[in-house]
PDB file of C-alpha atoms in Angstrom:
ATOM      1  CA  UNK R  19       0.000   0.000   0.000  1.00 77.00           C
ATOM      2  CA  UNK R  20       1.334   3.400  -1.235  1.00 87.00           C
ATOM      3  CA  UNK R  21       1.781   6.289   1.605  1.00 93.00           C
ATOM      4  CA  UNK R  22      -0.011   9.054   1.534  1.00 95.00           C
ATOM      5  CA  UNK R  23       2.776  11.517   0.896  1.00 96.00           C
ATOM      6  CA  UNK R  24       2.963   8.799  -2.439  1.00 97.00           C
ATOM      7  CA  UNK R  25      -0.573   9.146  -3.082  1.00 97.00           C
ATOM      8  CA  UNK R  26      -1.484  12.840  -2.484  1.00 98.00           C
ATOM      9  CA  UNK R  27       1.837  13.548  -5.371  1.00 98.00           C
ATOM     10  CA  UNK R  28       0.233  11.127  -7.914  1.00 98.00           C
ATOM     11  CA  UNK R  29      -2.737  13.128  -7.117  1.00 98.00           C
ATOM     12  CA  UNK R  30      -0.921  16.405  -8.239  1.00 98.00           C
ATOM     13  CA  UNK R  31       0.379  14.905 -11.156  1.00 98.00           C
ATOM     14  CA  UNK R  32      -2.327  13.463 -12.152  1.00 98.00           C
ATOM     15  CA  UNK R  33      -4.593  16.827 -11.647  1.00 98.00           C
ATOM     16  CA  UNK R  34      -1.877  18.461 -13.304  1.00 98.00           C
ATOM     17  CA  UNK R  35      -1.842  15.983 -16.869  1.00 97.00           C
ATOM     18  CA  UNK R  36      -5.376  17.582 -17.198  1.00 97.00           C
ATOM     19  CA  UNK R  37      -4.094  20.606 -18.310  1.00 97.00           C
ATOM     20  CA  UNK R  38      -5.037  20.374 -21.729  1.00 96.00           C
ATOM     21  CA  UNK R  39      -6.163  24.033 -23.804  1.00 93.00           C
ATOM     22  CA  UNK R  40     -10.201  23.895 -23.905  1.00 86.00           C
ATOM     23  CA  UNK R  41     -12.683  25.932 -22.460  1.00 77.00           C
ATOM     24  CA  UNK R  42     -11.027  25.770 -18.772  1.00 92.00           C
ATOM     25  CA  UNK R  43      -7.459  25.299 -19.223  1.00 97.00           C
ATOM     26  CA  UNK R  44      -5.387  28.140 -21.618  1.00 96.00           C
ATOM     27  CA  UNK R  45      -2.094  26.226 -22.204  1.00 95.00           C
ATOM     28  CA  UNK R  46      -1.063  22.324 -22.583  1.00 95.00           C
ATOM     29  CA  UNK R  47       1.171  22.274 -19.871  1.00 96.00           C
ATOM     30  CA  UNK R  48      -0.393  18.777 -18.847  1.00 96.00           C
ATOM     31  CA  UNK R  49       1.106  16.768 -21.917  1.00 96.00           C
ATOM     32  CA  UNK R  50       4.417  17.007 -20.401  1.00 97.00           C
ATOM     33  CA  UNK R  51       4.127  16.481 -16.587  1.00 98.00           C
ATOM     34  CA  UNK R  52       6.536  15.015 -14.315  1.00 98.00           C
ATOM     35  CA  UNK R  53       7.412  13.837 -11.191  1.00 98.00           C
ATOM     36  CA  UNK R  54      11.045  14.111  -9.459  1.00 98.00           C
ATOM     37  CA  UNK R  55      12.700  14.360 -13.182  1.00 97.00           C
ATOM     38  CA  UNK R  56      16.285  14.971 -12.786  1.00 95.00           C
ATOM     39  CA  UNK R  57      17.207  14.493 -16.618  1.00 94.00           C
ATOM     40  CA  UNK R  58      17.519  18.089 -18.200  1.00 88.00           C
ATOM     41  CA  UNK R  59      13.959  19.008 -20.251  1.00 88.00           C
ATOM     42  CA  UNK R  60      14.611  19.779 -23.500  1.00 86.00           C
ATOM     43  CA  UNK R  61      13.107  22.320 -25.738  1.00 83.00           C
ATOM     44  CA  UNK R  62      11.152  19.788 -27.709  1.00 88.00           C
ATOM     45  CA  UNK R  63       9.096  18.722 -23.945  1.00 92.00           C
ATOM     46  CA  UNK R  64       8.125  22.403 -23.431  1.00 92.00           C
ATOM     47  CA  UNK R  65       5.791  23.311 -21.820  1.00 93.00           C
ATOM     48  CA  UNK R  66       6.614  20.810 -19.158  1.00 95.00           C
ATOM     49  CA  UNK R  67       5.851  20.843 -15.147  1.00 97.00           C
ATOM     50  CA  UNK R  68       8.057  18.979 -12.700  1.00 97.00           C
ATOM     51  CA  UNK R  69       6.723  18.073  -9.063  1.00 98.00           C
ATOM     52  CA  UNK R  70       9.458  17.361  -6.326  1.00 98.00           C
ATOM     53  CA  UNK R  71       7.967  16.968  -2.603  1.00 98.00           C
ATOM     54  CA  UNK R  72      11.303  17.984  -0.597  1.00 98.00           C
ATOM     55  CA  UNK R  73      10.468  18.358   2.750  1.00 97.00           C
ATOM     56  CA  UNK R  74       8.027  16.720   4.735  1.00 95.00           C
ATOM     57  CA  UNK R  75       7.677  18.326   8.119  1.00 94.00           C
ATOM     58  CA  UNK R  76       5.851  17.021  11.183  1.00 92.00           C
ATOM     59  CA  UNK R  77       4.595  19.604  12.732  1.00 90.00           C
ATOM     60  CA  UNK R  78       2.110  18.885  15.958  1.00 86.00           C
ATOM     61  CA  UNK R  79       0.366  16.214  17.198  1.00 85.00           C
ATOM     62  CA  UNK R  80      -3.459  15.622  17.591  1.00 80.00           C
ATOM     63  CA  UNK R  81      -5.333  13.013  19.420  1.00 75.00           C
ATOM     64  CA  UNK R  82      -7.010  10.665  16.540  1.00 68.00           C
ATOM     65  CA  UNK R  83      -9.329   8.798  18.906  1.00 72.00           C
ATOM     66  CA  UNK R  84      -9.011   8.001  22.764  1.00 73.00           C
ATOM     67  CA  UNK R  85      -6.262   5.907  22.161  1.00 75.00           C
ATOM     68  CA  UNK R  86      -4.356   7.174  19.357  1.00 81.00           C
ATOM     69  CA  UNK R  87      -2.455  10.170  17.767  1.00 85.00           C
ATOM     70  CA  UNK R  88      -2.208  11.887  14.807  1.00 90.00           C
ATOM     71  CA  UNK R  89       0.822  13.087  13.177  1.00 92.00           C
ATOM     72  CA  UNK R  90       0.332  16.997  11.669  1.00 93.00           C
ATOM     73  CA  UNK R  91       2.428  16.744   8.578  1.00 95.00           C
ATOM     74  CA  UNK R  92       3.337  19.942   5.977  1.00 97.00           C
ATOM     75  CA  UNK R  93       4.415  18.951   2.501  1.00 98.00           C
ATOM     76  CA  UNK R  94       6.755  21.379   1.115  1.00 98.00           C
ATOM     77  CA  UNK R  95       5.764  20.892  -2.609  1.00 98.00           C
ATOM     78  CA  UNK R  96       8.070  22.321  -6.376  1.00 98.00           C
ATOM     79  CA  UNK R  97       6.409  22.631  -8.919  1.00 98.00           C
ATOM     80  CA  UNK R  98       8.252  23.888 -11.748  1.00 96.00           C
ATOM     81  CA  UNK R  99       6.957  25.334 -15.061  1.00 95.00           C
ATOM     82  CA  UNK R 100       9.162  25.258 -17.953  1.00 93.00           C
ATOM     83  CA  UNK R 101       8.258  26.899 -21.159  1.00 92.00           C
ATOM     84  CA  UNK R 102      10.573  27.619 -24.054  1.00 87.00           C
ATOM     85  CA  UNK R 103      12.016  30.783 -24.575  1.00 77.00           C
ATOM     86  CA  UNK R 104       9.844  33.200 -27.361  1.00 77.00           C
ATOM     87  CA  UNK R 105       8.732  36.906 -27.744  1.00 77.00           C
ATOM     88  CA  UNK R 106       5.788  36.227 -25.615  1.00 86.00           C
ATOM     89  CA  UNK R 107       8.164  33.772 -22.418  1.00 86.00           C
ATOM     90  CA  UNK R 108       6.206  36.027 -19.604  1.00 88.00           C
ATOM     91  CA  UNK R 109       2.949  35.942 -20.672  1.00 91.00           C
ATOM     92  CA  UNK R 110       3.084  31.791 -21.204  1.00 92.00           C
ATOM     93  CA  UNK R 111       4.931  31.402 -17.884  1.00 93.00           C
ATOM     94  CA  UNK R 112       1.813  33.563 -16.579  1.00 93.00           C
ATOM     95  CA  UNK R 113      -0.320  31.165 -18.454  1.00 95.00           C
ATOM     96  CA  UNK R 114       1.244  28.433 -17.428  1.00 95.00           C
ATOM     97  CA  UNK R 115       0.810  29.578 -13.584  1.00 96.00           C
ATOM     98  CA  UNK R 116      -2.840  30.627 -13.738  1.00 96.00           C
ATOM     99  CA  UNK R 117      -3.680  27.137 -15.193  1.00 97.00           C
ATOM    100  CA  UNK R 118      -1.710  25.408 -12.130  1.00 97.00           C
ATOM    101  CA  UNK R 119      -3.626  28.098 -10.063  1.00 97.00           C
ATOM    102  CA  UNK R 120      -6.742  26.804 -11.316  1.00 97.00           C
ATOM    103  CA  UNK R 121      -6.114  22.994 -11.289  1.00 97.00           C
ATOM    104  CA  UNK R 122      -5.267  23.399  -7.651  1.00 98.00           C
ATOM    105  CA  UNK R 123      -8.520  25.055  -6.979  1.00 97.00           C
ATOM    106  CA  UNK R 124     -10.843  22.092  -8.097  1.00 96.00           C
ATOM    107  CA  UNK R 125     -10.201  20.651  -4.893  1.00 98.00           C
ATOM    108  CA  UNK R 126      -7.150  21.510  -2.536  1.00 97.00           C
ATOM    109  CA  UNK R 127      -7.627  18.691  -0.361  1.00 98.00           C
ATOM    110  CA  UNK R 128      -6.185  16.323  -3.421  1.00 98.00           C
ATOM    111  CA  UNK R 129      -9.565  13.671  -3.523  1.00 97.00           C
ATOM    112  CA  UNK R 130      -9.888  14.364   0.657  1.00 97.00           C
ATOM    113  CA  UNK R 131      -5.981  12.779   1.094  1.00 97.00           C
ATOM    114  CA  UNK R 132      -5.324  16.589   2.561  1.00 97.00           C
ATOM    115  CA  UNK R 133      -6.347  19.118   4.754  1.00 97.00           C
ATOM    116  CA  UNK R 134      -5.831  21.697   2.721  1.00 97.00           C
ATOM    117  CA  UNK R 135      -3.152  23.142  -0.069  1.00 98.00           C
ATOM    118  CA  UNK R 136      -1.779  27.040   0.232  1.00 98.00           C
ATOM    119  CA  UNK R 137       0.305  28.763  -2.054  1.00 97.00           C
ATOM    120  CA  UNK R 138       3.640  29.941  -0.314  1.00 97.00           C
ATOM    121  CA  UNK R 139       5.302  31.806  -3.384  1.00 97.00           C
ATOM    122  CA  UNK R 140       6.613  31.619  -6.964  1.00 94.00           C
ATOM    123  CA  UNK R 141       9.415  32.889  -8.532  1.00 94.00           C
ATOM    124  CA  UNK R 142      10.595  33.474 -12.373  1.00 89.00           C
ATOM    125  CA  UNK R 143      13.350  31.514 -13.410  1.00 82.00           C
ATOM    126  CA  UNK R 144      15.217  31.945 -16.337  1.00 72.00           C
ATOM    127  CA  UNK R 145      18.446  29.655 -18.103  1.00 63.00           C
ATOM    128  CA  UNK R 146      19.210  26.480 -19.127  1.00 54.00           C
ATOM    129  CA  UNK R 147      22.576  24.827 -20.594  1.00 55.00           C
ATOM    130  CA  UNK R 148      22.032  24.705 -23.635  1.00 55.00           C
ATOM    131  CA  UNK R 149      18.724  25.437 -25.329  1.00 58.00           C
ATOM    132  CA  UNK R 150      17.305  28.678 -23.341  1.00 60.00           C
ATOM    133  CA  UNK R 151      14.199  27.957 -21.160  1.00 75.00           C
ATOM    134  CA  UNK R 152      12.412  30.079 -18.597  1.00 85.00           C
ATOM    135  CA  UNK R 153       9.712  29.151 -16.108  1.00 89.00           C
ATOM    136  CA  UNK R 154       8.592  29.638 -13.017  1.00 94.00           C
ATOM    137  CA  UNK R 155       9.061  28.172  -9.383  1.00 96.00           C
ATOM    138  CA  UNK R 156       5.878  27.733  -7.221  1.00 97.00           C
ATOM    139  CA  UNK R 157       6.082  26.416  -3.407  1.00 98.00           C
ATOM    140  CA  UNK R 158       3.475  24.848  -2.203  1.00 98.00           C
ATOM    141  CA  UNK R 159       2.562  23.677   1.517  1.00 98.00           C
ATOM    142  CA  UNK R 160       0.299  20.289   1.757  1.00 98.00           C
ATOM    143  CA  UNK R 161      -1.191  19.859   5.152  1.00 97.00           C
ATOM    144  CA  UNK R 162      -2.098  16.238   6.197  1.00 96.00           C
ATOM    145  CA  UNK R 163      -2.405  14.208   8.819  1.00 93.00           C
ATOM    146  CA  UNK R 164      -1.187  10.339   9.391  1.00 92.00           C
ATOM    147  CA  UNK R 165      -1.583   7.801  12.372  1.00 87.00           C
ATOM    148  CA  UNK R 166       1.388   8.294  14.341  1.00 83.00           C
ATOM    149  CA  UNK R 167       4.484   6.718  13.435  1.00 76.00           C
ATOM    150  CA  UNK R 168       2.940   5.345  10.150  1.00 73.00           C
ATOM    151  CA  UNK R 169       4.507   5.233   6.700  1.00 61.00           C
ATOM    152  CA  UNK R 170       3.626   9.091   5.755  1.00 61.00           C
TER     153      UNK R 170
END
């Protein structure tokens, strides 16, 4: 049985390969979604979104029932938009971001496997080696809760 720090990122990346253009969605940034790639992204897989859950920080405790506690975990979550470099790079990355913005929003609690979901920031990025790409870095903070000393 997967953890739930395992299942709440599938959940992302799968929320996240819906990202198609349509009525909701303004960019395709789903065709190209990944989960801890650390192979470069070349400019052929752009747009492209990478997920990385770093940190996973227990924060409190919390009485589950009479005899058992609960384990208050935040999920430090990367996402990172890529997009290729072009006339219009800002606009797309701001695209690119609203579309995130707006997959996250369908339900923040990731299918009821989390509390909640907030924003913490997001910052332009700009280079690659070879081929230039630009993008932007969003933190995000997953709150969730396990039984005490349980696989997270």
């Amino acid at each position: 049985m997967a953890s739930k720090r395992t299942n709440i990122v599938e959940a992302i990346r799968t929320r996240f390969e819906g990202i198609l253009s349509g009525s909701t969605y303004q960019t395709n940034l789903g065709r190209n979604v990944h989960v801890w790639r650390m192979a470069p992204i070349m400019a052929r897989e752009l747009p492209a979104v990478n997920v990385r859950d770093v940190t996973d920080s227990i924060v409190d405790y919390t009485q589950a029932s009479p005899h058992k506690l609960a384990s208050q975990h935040q999920l430090t979550v990367e996402v990172e938009i890529l997009v290729a470099d072009s006339t219009d790079t800002i606009t797309t990355i701001r695209k690119c971001l609203e579309d995130v913005e707006l997959a996250i929003q369908q339900d923040e609690t990731w299918g009821g496997l989390a509390l909640r979901t907030v924003e913490l920031s997001n910052e332009i990025l700009a280079s690659q080696e070879r081929d230039t790409v630009a993008g932007m870095l969003l933190l995000l903070r997953v709150d969730f809760r396990t039984e005490k000393f349980k696989a997270n």
